[in-house]
Structures are given as C-alpha cells and as structure tokens.
GROMACS .gro file of C-alpha atoms in nm:
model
  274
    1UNK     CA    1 -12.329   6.603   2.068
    2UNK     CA    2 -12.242   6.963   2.127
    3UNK     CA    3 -12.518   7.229   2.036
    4UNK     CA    4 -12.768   6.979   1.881
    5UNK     CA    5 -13.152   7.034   1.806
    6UNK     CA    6 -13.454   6.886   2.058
    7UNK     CA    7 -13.501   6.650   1.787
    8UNK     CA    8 -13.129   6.559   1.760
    9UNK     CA    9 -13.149   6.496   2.173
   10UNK     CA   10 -13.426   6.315   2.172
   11UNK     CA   11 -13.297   6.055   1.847
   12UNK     CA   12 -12.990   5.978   2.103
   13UNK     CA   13 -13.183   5.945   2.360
   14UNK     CA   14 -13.452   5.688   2.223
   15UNK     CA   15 -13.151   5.504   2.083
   16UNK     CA   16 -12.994   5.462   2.433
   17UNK     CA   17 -13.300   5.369   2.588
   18UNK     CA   18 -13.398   5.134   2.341
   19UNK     CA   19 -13.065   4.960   2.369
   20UNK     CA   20 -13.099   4.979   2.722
   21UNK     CA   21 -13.446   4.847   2.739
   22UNK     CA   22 -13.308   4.531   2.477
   23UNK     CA   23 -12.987   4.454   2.694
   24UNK     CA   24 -13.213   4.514   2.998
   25UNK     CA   25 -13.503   4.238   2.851
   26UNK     CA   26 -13.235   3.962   2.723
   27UNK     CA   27 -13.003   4.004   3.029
   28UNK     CA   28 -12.729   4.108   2.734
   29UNK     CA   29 -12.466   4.210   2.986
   30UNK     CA   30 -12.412   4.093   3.299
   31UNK     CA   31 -12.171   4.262   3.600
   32UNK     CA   32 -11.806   4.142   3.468
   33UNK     CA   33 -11.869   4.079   3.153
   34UNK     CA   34 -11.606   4.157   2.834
   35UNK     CA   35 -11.791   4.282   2.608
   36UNK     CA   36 -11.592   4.242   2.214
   37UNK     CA   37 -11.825   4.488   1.994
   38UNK     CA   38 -11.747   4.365   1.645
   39UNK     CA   39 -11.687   4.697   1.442
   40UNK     CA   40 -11.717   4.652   1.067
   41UNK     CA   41 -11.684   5.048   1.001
   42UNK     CA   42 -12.051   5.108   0.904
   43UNK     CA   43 -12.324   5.267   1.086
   44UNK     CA   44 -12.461   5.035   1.254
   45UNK     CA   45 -12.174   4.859   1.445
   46UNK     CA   46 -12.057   5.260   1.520
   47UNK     CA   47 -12.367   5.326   1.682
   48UNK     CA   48 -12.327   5.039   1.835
   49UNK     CA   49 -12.022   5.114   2.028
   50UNK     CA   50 -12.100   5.444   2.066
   51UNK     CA   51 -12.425   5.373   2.295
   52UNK     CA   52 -12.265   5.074   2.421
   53UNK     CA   53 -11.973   5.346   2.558
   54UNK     CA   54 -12.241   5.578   2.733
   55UNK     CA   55 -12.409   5.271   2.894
   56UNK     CA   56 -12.092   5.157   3.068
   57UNK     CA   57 -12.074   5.502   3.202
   58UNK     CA   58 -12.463   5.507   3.369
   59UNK     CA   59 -12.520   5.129   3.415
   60UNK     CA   60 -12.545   4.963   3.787
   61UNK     CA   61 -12.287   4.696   3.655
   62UNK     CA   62 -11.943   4.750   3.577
   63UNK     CA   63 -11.854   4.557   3.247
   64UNK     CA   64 -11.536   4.566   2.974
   65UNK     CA   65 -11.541   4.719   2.636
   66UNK     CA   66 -11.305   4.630   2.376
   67UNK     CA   67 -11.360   4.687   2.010
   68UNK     CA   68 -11.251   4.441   1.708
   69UNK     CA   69 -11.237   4.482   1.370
   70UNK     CA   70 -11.140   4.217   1.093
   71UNK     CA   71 -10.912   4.317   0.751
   72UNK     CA   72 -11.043   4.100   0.554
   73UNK     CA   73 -10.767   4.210   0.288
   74UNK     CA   74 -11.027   4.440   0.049
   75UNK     CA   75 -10.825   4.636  -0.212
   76UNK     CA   76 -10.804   4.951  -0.122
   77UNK     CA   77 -10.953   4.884   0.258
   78UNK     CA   78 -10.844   5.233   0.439
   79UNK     CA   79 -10.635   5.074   0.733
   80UNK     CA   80 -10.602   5.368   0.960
   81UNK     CA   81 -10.925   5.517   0.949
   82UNK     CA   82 -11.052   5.274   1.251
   83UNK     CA   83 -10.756   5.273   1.442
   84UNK     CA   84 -10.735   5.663   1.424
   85UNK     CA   85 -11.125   5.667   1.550
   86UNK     CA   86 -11.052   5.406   1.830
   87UNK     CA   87 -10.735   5.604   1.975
   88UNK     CA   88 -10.930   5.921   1.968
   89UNK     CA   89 -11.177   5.700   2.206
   90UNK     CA   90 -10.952   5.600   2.461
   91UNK     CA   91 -11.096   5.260   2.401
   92UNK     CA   92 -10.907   4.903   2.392
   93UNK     CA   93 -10.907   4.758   2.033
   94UNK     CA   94 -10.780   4.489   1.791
   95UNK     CA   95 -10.715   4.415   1.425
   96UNK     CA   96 -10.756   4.105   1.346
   97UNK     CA   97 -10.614   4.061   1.006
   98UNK     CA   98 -10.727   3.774   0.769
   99UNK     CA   99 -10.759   3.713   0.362
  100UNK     CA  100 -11.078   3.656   0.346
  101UNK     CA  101 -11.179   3.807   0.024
  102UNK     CA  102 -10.918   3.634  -0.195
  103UNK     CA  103 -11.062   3.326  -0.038
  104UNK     CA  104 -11.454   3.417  -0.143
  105UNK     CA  105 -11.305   3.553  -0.482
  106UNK     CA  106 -11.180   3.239  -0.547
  107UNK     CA  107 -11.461   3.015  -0.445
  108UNK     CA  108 -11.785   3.263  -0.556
  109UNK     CA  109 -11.835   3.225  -0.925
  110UNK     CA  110 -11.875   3.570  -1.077
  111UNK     CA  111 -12.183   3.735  -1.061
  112UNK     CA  112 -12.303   3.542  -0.761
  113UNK     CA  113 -12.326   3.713  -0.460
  114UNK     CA  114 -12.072   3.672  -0.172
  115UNK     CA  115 -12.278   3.795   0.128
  116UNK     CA  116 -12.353   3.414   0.270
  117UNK     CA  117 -11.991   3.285   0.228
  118UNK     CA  118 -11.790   3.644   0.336
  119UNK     CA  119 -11.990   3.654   0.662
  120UNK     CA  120 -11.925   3.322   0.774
  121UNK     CA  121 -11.582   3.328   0.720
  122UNK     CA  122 -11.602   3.626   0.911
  123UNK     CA  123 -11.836   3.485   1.254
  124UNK     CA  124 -11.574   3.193   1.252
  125UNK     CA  125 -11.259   3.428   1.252
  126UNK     CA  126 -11.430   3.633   1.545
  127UNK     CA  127 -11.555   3.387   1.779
  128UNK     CA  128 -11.223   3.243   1.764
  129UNK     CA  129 -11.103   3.561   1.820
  130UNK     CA  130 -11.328   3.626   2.084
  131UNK     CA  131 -11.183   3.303   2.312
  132UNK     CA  132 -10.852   3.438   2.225
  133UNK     CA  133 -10.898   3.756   2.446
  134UNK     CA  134 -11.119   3.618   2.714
  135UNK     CA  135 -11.433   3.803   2.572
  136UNK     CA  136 -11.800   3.719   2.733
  137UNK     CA  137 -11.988   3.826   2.537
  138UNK     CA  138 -12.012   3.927   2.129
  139UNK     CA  139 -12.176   4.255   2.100
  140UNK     CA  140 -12.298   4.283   1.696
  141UNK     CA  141 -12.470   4.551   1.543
  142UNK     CA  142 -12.768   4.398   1.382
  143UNK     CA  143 -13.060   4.599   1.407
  144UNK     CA  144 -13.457   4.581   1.435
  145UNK     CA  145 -13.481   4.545   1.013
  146UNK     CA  146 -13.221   4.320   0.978
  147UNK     CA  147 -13.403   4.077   1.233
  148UNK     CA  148 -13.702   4.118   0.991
  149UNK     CA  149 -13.563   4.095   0.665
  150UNK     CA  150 -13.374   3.732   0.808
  151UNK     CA  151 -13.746   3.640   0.911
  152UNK     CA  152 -13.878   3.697   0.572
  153UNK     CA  153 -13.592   3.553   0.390
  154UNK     CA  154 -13.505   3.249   0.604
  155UNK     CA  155 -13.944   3.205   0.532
  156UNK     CA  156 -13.916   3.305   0.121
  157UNK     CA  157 -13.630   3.094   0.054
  158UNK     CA  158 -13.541   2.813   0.342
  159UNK     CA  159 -13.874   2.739   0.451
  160UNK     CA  160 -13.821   2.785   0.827
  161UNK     CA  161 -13.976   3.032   1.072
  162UNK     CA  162 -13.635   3.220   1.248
  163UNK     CA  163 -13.467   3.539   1.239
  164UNK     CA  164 -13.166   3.687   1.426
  165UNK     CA  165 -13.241   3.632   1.805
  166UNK     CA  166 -13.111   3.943   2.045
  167UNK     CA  167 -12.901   3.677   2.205
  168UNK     CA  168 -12.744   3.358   2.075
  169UNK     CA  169 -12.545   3.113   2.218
  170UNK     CA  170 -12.311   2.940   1.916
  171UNK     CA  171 -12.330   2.564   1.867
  172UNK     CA  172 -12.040   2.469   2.070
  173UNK     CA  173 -12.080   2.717   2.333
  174UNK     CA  174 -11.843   2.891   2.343
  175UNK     CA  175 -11.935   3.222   2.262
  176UNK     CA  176 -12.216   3.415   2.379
  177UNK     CA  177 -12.352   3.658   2.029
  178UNK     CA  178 -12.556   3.962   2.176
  179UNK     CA  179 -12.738   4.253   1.913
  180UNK     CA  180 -12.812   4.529   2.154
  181UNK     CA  181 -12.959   4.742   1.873
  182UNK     CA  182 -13.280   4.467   1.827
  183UNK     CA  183 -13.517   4.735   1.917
  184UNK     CA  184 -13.401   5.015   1.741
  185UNK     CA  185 -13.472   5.101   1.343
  186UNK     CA  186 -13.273   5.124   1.081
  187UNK     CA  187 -13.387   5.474   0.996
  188UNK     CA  188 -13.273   5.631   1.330
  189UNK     CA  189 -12.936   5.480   1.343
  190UNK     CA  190 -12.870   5.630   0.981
  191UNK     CA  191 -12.958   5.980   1.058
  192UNK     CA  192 -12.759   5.921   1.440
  193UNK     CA  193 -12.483   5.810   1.240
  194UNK     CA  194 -12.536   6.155   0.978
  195UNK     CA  195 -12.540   6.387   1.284
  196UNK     CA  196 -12.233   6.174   1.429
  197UNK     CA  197 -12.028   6.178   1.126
  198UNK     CA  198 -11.889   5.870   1.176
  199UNK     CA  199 -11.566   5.774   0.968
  200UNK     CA  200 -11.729   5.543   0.749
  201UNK     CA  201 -11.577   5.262   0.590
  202UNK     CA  202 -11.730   5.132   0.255
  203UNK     CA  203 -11.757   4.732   0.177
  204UNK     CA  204 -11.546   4.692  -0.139
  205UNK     CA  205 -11.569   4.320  -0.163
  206UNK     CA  206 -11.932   4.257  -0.269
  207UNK     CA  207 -12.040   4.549  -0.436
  208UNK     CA  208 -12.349   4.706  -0.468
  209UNK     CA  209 -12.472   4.341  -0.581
  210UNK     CA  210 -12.861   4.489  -0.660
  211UNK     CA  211 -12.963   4.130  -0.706
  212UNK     CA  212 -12.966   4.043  -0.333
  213UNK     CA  213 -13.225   3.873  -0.226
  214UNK     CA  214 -13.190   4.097   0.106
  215UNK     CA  215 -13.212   4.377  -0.082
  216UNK     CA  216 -13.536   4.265  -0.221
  217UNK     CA  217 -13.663   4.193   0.100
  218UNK     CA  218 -13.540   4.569   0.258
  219UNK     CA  219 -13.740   4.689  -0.055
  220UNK     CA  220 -14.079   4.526   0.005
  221UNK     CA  221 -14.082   4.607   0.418
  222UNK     CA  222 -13.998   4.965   0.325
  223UNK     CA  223 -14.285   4.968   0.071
  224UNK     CA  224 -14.518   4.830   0.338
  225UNK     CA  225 -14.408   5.102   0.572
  226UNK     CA  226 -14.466   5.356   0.346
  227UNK     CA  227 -14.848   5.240   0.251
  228UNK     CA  228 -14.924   5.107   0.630
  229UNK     CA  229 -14.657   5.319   0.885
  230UNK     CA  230 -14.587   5.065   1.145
  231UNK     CA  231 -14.581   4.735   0.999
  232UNK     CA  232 -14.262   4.675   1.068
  233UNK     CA  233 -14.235   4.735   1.437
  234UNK     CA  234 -14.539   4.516   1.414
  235UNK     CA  235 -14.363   4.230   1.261
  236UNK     CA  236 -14.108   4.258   1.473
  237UNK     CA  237 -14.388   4.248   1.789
  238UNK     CA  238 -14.532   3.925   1.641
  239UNK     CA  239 -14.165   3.774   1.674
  240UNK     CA  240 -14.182   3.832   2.094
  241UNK     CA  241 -14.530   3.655   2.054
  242UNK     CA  242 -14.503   3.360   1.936
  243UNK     CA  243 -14.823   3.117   1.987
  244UNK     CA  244 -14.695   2.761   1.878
  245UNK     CA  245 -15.052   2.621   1.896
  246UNK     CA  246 -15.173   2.809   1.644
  247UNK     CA  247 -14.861   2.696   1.400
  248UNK     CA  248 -14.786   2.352   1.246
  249UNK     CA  249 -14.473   2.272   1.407
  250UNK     CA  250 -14.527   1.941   1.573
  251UNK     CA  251 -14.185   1.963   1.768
  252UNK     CA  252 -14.314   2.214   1.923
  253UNK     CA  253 -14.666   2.157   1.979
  254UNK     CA  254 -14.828   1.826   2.060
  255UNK     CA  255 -15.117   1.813   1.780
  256UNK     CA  256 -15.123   1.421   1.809
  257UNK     CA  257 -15.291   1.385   2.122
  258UNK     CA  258 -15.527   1.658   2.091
  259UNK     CA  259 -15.904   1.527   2.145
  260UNK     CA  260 -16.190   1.669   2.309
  261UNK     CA  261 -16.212   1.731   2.675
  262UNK     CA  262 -16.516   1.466   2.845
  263UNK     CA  263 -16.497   1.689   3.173
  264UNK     CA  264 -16.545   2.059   2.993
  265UNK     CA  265 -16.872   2.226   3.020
  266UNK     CA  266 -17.128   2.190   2.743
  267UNK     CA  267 -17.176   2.554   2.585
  268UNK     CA  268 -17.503   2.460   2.498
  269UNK     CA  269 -17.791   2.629   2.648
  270UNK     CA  270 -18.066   2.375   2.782
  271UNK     CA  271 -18.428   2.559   2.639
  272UNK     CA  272 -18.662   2.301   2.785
  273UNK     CA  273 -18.555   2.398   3.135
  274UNK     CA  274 -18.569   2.754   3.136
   0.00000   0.00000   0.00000
C-alpha cells in the first residue's frame, strides 16, 4: 500500500483478519484446495482476491488461486481492463465468455428488473466452469450486508428465514461456494477499494434499476445504522445464533410432543413448613 496513513493500515488489516477469522470459523480453505475467486470487476470480488492473495502468502496451508471472470456480452463491456489487472498480478486466470445478456434481454420484459434471472445464468455458467478446471472450492465476494439484505428480503418477500451462508454446498454437489468476506462491511471494502484504485468495471446490463427491492432493503439497514450504530453487525450476530425453540419451524423443532415434565422440581415454595 506504499506510504499509507495508520488508519489506511489498520482498514487492511481488519479486512485480512476478518477474512481470516471467516475462512478460519467455516473451514473455507483447506491444505490443497483450488480456490476459483469469481471476479465480476467490482469492489467487492477485487477485494476479494486481493486479501485472498496475501493469505496464500502467510497461511499454514498451501492452496491454488485462480481467478475467473464471465463476458456476459454487455455492450460496451471493457474486455482488457481485467486481463491487463490479472497479468500485472502474476496470477492464473480465465474468461469465460457467454451471451448472457441478450438471453435476459430477451426474456425480462422491460422495466422489470434482471438481477434474479442475470445471476443465475451466471452461478450455472461458473460452477460448470468450476468442474471444468478442477476447482475446490468457489471463492465469491458477497459481503456481511449482502448476507443481511438476502435475510430481510428472502423474510419481506418469500416468507422464509435464510440468507447467504459463508459456505454452501450446491444441490448436486458438486461445487463447494465459499464468501470469505461474511464478516467484513460493506463500508470498509468501498473505501479499501478507493485507496486501492481498483480498475473498476461498471454493470451495463441492469442499470441503475432504483426500483430494486435490494435496494430498498440496503436503504432501510443503512437508515437503522445511522439512528442505532451497530444494528447491523447485530443482525448479522443473531444469524450465528439461531435458537429453533423459540421459532415456529416444526421441522426443526419438535413442538408436538412438548408436555410438562412429572419428574421436575416444583418451584413452589412450601409456607406451612417453614
């Protein structure tokens, strides 16, 4: 980072050791391991390989980087700018090209937004990707608010209790997903990625698409942050403690045979016999 500020020090160094602590806590990556860091050209999956990069340098294990991005065909998408970057890393890479986004063009209706469709096509391209070179693990770049926001919109709008777990296994095992950056805020890796400089790369297929229910979502934690610092991180807390008895799921708690206990003490004080 060169000639940097204490503050500027200490940001990378809480993001390292809170993506330490994460892959450390999940068991993310494991001696061996090839480790495919999806790179979409924004912040958060540059950060991402970025303190992914230092940690193969200090780590006990020894484990395989290689970076992947998709061209999902975006008019206008600058095609050299990630290549350039990765070259200027010394780091193994692919470009996996597919026409995705005459695909959602043709199926969203205009107006709608193309989030839900764009990344799907996109997970399925990857993990098939990710057999394809041998890869372990999936290394994303999902961070501690986008694990929030999915809890409050998969709650708002699909009536289930889940977010984006640190570590995922897909349905037909295959591939193993991993977000290293679960502890770390969204806040930090902006201003890492500021001080970085990091050749950004702009989505052009959906817009600024203000309607977003994700959007709305980012909105409302940030305006709970700003009245009650903390909440956040606090949310996110309440996901690692999860106490299914005091729920209503009864898959995962037995409510049906709950009955009183013949053989517990009685709390009640005998007065007669004191």
């Amino acid at each position: 980072m060169g000639t940097h500020s204490v503050s500027q020090i200490k940001l990378q160094k809480r993001l390292r050791r809170l993506t330490g602590e994460a892959v450390a806590d999940f068991k993310m990556i494991e001696h061996g391991d090839r480790v495919m860091v999806c790179l979409s050209g924004g912040k958060d999956s540059y950060t991402l390989l970025d303190v992914l990069l230092h940690l193969q340098k200090v780590a006990p294990i020894q484990f395989e980087i290689v970076a992947v991005n998709m061209d999902q065909k975006q008019p206008g998408f600058p095609e050299d700018v990630l290549p350039a970057y990765l070259k200027s890393l010394g780091v193994e890479y692919h470009i996996v090209e597919k026409d995705t986004y005459s695909l959602v063009k043709e199926l969203i209706p205009e107006g709608k937004t193309t989030c839900s469709l764009c990344s799907r096509l996109r997970r399925g391209t990857l993990y098939t990707f990710a057999d394809k070179i041998g890869a372990t693990k999936m290394a994303l770049g999902h961070h501690r608010d986008d694990i929030v926001e999915t809890f409050f919109l998969n709650m708002f709008f699909n009536g289930t209790l889940k977010a984006m777990p640190p570590k995922l296994r897909s349905d037909d095992g295959r591939n193993v997903v991993i977000r290293p950056l679960a502890y770390c805020n969204e806040k930090d890796i902006q201003a890492y990625s500021d001080l970085q400089q990091f050749p950004i790369i702009p989505c052009n297929l959906c817009g600024s698409q203000e309607n977003l229910q994700r959007q709305v979502v980012k909105d409302m934690l940030q305006d709970w942050d700003r009245k009650t610092p903390g909440r956040t991180e606090s949310i996110f807390r309440s996901l690692q403690n999860v106490i299914p008895s005091q729920l209503a799921d009864r898959n995962l708690y037995d409510f049906a045979s709950l009955k009183i206990d013949e053989s517990a003490a009685s709390r009640f004080v005998d007065v007669l016999n004191l």
